Short mmCIF file of C-alpha atoms in Angstrom, two decimals:
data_model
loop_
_atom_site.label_atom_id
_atom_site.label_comp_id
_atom_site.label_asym_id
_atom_site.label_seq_id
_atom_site.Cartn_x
_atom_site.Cartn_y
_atom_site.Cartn_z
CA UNK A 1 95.49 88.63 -40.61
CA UNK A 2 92.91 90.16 -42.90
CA UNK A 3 92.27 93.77 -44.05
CA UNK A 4 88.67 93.32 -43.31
CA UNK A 5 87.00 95.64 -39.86
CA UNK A 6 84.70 94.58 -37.38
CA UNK A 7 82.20 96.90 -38.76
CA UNK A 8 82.81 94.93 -41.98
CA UNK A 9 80.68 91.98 -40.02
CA UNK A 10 76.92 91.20 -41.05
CA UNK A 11 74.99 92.65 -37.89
CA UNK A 12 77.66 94.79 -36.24
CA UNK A 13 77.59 98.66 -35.90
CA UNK A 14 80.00 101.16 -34.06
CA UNK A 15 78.84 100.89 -30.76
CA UNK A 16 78.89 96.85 -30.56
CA UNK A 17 82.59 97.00 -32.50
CA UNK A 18 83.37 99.18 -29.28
CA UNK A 19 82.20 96.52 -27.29
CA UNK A 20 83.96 94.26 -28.92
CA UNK A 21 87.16 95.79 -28.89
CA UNK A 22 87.24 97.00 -25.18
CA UNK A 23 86.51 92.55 -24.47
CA UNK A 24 89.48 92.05 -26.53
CA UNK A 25 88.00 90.99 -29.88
CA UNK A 26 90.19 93.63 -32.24
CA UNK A 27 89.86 91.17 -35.73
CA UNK A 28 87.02 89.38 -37.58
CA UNK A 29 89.49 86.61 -37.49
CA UNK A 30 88.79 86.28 -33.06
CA UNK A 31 85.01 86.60 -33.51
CA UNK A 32 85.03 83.92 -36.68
CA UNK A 33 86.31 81.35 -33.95
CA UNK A 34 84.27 82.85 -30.66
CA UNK A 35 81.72 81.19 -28.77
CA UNK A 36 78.50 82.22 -29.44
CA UNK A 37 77.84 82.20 -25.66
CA UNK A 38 80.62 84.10 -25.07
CA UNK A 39 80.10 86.48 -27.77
CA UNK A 40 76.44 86.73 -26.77
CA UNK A 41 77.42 87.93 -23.17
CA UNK A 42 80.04 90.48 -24.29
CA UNK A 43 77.63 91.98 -26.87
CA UNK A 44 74.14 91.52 -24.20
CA UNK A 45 72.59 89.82 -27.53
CA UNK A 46 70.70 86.97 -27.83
CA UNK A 47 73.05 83.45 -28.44
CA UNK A 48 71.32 82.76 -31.75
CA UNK A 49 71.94 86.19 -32.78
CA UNK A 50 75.90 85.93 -31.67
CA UNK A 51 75.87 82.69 -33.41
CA UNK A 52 75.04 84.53 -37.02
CA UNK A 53 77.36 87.21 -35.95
CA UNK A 54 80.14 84.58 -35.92
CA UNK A 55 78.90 83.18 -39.06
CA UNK A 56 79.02 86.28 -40.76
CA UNK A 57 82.46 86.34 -39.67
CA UNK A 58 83.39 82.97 -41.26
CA UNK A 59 81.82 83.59 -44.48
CA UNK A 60 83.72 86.74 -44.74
CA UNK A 61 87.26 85.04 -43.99
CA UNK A 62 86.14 81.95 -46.18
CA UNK A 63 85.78 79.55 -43.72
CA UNK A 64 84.94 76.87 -45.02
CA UNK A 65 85.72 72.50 -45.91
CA UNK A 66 88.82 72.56 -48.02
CA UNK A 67 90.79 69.27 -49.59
CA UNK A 68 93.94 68.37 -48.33
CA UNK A 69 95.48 69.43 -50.72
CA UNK A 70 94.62 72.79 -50.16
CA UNK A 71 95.28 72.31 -46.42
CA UNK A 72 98.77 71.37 -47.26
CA UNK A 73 99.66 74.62 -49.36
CA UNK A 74 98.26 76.03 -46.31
CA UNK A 75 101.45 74.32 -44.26
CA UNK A 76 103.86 74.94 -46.59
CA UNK A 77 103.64 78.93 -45.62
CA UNK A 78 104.17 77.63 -41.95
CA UNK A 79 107.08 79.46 -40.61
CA UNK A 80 110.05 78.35 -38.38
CA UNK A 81 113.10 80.07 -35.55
CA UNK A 82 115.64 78.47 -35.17
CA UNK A 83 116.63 77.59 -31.34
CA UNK A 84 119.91 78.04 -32.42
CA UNK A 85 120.69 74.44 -31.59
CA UNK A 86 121.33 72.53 -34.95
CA UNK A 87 120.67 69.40 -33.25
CA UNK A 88 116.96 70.71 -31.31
CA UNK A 89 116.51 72.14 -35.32
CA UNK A 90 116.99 68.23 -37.17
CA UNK A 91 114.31 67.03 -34.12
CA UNK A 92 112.07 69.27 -34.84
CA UNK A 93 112.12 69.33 -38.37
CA UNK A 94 113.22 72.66 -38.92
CA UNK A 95 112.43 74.77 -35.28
CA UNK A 96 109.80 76.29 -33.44
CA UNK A 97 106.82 76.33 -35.78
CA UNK A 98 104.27 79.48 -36.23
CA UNK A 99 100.67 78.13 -36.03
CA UNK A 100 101.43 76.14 -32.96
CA UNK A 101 102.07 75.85 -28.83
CA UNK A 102 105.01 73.91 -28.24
CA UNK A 103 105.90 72.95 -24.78
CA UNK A 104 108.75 72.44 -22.91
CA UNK A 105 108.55 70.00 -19.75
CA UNK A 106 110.94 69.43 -17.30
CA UNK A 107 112.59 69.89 -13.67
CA UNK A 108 114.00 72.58 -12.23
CA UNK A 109 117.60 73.34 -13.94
CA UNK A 110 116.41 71.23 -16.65
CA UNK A 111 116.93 73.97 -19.17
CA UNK A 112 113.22 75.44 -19.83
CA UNK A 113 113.93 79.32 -19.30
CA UNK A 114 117.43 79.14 -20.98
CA UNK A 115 115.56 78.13 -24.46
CA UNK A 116 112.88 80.98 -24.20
CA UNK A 117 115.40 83.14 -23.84
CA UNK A 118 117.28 81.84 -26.46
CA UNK A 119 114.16 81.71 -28.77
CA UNK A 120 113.40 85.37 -27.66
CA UNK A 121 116.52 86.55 -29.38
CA UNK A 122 116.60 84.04 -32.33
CA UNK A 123 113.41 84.86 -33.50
CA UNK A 124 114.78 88.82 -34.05
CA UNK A 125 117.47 87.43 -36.58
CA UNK A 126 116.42 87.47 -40.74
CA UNK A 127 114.90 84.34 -41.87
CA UNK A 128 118.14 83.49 -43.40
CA UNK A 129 119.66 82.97 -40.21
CA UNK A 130 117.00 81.38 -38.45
CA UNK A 131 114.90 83.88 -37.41
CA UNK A 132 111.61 85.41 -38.63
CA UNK A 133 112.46 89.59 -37.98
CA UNK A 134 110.13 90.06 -35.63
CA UNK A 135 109.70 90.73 -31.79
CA UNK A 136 108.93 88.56 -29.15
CA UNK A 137 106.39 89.01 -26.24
CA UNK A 138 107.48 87.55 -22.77
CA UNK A 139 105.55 86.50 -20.13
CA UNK A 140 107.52 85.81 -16.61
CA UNK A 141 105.02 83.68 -14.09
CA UNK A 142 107.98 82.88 -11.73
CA UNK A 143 110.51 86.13 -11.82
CA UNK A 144 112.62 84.12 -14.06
CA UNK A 145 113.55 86.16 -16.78
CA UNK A 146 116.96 87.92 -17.05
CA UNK A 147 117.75 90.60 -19.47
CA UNK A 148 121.27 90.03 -18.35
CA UNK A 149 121.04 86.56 -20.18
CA UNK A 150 119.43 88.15 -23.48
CA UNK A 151 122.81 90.72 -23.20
CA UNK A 152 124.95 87.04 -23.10
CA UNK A 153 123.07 85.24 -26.03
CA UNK A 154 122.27 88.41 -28.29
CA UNK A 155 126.16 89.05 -28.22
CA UNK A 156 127.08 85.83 -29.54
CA UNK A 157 124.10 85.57 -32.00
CA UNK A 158 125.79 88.90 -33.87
CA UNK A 159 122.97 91.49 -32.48
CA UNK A 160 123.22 94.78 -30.55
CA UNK A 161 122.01 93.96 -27.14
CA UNK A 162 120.15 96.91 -26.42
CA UNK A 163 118.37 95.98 -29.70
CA UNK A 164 117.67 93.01 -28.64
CA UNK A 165 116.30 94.54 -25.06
CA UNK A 166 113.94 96.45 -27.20
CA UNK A 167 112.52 93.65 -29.17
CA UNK A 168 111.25 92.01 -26.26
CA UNK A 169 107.89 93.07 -24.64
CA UNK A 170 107.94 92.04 -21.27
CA UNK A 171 105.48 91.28 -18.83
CA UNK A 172 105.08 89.89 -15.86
CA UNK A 173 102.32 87.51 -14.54
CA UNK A 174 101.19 87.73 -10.91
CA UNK A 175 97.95 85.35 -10.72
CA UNK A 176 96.18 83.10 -13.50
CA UNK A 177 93.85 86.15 -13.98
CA UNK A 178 96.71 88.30 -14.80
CA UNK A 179 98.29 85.70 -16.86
CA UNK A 180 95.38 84.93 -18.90
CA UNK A 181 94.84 89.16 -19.07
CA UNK A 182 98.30 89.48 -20.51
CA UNK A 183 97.56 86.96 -23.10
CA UNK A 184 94.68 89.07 -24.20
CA UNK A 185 97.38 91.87 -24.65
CA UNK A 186 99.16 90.24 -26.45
CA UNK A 187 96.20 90.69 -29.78
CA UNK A 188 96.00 94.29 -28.55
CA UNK A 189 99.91 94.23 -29.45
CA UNK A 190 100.00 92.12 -32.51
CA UNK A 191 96.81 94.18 -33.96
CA UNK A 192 99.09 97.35 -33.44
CA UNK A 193 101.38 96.93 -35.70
CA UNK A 194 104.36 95.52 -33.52
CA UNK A 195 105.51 92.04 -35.50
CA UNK A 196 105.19 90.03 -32.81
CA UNK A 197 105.99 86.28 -34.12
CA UNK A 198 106.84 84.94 -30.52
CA UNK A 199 104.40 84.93 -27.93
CA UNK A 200 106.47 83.04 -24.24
CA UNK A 201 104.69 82.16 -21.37
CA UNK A 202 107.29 80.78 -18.53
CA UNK A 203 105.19 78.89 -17.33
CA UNK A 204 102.25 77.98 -17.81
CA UNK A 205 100.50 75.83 -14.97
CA UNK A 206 102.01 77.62 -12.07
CA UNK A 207 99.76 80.26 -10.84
CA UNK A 208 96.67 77.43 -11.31
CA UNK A 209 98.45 75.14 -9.19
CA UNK A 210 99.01 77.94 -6.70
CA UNK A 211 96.03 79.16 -6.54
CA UNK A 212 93.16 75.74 -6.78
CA UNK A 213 95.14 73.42 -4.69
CA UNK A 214 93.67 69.79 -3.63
CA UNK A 215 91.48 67.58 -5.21
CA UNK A 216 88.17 69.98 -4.45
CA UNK A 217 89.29 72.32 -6.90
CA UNK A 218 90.86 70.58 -9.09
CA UNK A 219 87.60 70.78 -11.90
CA UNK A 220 87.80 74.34 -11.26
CA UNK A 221 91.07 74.91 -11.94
CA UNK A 222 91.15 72.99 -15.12
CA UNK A 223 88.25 74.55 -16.76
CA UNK A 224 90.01 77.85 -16.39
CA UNK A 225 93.38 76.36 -17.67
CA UNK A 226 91.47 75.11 -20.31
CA UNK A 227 90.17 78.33 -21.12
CA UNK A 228 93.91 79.69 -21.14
CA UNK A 229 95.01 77.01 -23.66
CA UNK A 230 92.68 77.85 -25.91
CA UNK A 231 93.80 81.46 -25.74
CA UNK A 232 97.02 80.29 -26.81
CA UNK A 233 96.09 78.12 -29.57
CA UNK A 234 93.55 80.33 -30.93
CA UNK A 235 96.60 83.58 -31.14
CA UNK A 236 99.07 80.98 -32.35
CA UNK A 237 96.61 79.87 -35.32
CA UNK A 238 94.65 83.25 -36.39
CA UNK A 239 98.00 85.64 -35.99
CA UNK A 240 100.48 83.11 -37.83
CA UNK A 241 102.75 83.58 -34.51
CA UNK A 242 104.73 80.64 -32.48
CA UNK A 243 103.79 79.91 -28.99
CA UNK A 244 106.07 78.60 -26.21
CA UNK A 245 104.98 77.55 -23.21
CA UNK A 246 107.16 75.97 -20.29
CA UNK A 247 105.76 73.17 -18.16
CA UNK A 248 106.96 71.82 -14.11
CA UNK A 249 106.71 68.31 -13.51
CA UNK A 250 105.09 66.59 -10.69
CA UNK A 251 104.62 63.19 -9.06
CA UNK A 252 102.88 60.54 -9.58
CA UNK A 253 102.53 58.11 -7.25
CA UNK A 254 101.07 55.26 -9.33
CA UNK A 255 104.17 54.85 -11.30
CA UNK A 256 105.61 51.93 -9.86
CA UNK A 257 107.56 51.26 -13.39
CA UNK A 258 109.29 53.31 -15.27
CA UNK A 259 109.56 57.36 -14.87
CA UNK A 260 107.58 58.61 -11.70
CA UNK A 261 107.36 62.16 -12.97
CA UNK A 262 104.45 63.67 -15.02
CA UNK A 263 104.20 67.08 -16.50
CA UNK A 264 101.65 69.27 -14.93
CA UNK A 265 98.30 70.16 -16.03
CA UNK A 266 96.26 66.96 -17.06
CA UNK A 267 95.06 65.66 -19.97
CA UNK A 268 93.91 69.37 -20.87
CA UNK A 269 97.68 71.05 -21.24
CA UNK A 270 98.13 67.44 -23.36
CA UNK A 271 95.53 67.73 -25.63
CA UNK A 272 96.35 71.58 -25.98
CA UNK A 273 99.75 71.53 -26.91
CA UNK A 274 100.81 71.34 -30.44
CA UNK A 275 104.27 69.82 -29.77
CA UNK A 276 105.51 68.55 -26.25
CA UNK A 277 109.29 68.08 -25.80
CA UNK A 278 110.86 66.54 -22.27
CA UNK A 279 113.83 68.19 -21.05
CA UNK A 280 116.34 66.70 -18.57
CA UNK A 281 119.92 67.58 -16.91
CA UNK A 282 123.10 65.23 -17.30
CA UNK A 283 126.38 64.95 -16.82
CA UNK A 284 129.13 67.65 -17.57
CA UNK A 285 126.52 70.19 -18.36
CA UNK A 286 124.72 68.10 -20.72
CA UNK A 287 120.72 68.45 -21.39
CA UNK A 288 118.77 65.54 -23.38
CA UNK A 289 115.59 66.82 -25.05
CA UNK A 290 112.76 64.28 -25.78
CA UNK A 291 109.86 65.06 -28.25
CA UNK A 292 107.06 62.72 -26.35
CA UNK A 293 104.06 63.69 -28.37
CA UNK A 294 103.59 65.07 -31.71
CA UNK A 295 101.26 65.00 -34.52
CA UNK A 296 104.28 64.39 -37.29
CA UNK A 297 107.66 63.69 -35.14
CA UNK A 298 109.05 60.13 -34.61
CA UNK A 299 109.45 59.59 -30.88
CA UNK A 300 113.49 60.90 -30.46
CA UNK A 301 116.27 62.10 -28.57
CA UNK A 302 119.11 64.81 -28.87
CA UNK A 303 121.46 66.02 -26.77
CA UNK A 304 122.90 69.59 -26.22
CA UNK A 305 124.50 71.81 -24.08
CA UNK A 306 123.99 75.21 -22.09
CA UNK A 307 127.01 77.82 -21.96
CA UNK A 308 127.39 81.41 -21.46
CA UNK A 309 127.00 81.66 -24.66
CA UNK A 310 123.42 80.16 -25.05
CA UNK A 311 122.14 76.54 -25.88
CA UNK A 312 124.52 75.12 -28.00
CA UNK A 313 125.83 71.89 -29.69
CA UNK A 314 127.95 69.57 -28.50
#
């Protein structure tokens, strides 16, 4: 994130930065990648002027073409946790990376909310041991989470539980407005000072489902879940932070081959989502995770297990 203000932006004075704030836009680095129309709306400017505004925004940062080359050094300072699962580690390459949404999709039991719990208190540990020092923000959509479970796992992972309790902003979501008005927090949080490097949302496609059911709002409710991706990827990419997001599973009854489940959300949580791993129960207390679609993972599967302990090996 960069020293520069908002006031520090070509063609903004106090009273728009207030503006600007109190929408949610706290760095140059969230108007440098804004709409214009949407900037144009919060500020009750003209879209060509909230197009220069945003342009004023880039130049500042330097945003500009670069080689590859430079785009690689770029990568190399992408950061990692550890899910604390050697195994889930080798298959990702490393862990959960910073810069990204990576997604979890599976059924019920399948293991979802016991890694984002997990990743919750592995991402408190020093980078030597996995983790990145900093706190994690946790949003519940389904009255999942259990501090009792953070207790479990922080005790094996060699950290003071109530320590770990602390490091955890919690939140939870009661409607897709809500959820997508936490997420907006969350800059308000990370601009504050509070080393957030985790951002969870368990899940994601819920309260949409819940709330735009049937085919007749089915555009609507993926234009605003659209919307909320974005959100995501835009915190996940301007604050250096890793995103998690869980994902249900639903039918689909033109599968007449092969598996007849689907994760939820369209082609919009697929084209949103960084890295997609498929999760699934089996025997003995087993759980097989499948990375499905990624932009630099073979197609591959591991298997682990889920104790009292946490997610383990084998």
């Amino acid at each position: 994130m960069s020293e520069y203000k908002l006031t520090d932006i070509k063609g903004i004075g106090p009273a728009l930065a207030e503006k600007l704030k109190e929408a949610g836009f706290l760095t140059v680095e969230s108007i440098s990648i804004a709409p214009a129309r949407l900037l144009a709306d919060t500020l009750g400017v003209s879209e060509e002027k909230a197009a220069k505004i945003a342009q004023s925004a880039r130049q500042l940062l330097g945003i500009k073409f670069i080689t590859a080359e430079d785009y690689y050094e770029r990568r190399l300072k992408v950061s990692y946790i550890s899910t604390g699962c050697r195994a889930l580690d080798d298959v990702l390459g490393g862990g959960i990376e910073t810069q990204a949404v990576t997604e979890f999709v599976g059924e019920f039991g399948a293991g979802k909310t016991q890694l984002c719990h997990q990743l919750a208190v592995m991402v408190q540990l020093p980078v030597d041991k996995g983790g990145l020092s900093g706190k994690a923000v946790y949003i519940d959509t389904e009255g999942t989470f259990r501090p009792e479970r953070i207790i479990q796992i922080a005790q094996y992972r060699g950290i003071e539980p109530r320590e770990a309790l602390k490091n955890i902003i919690y939140a939870r979501a009661y409607n897709s407005d809500h959820q997508m008005l936490l997420v907006n927090e969350v800059m308000r949080l990370i601009s504050s000072s509070e080393n957030v490097k985790l951002l969870v949302v368990d899940s994601l496609v819920s309260h949409f489902r819940a709330e735009y059911p049937g085919r007749e709002n089915l555009a609507a409710r993926q234009q605003k879940l659209n919307k909320h991706v974005h959100q995501l990827l835009q915190i996940a990419d301007i604050y250096d932070i890793a995103v998690v997001v869980t994902n249900q599973v639903i039918s689909d009854p033109e599968a007449f081959i092969g598996n007849p489940l689907k994760p939820a959300g369209g082609n919009i949580v697929a084209h949103g989502c960084t890295y997609r791993i498929w999760l699934r129960k089996g025997k003995d207390n087993k759980r097989m995770a499948r990375i499905f679609d990624s932009p630099k993972h073979p197609e591959q599967e591991v298997v682990f297990r889920i104790t009292q302990e946490g997610v383990v090996d084998i």
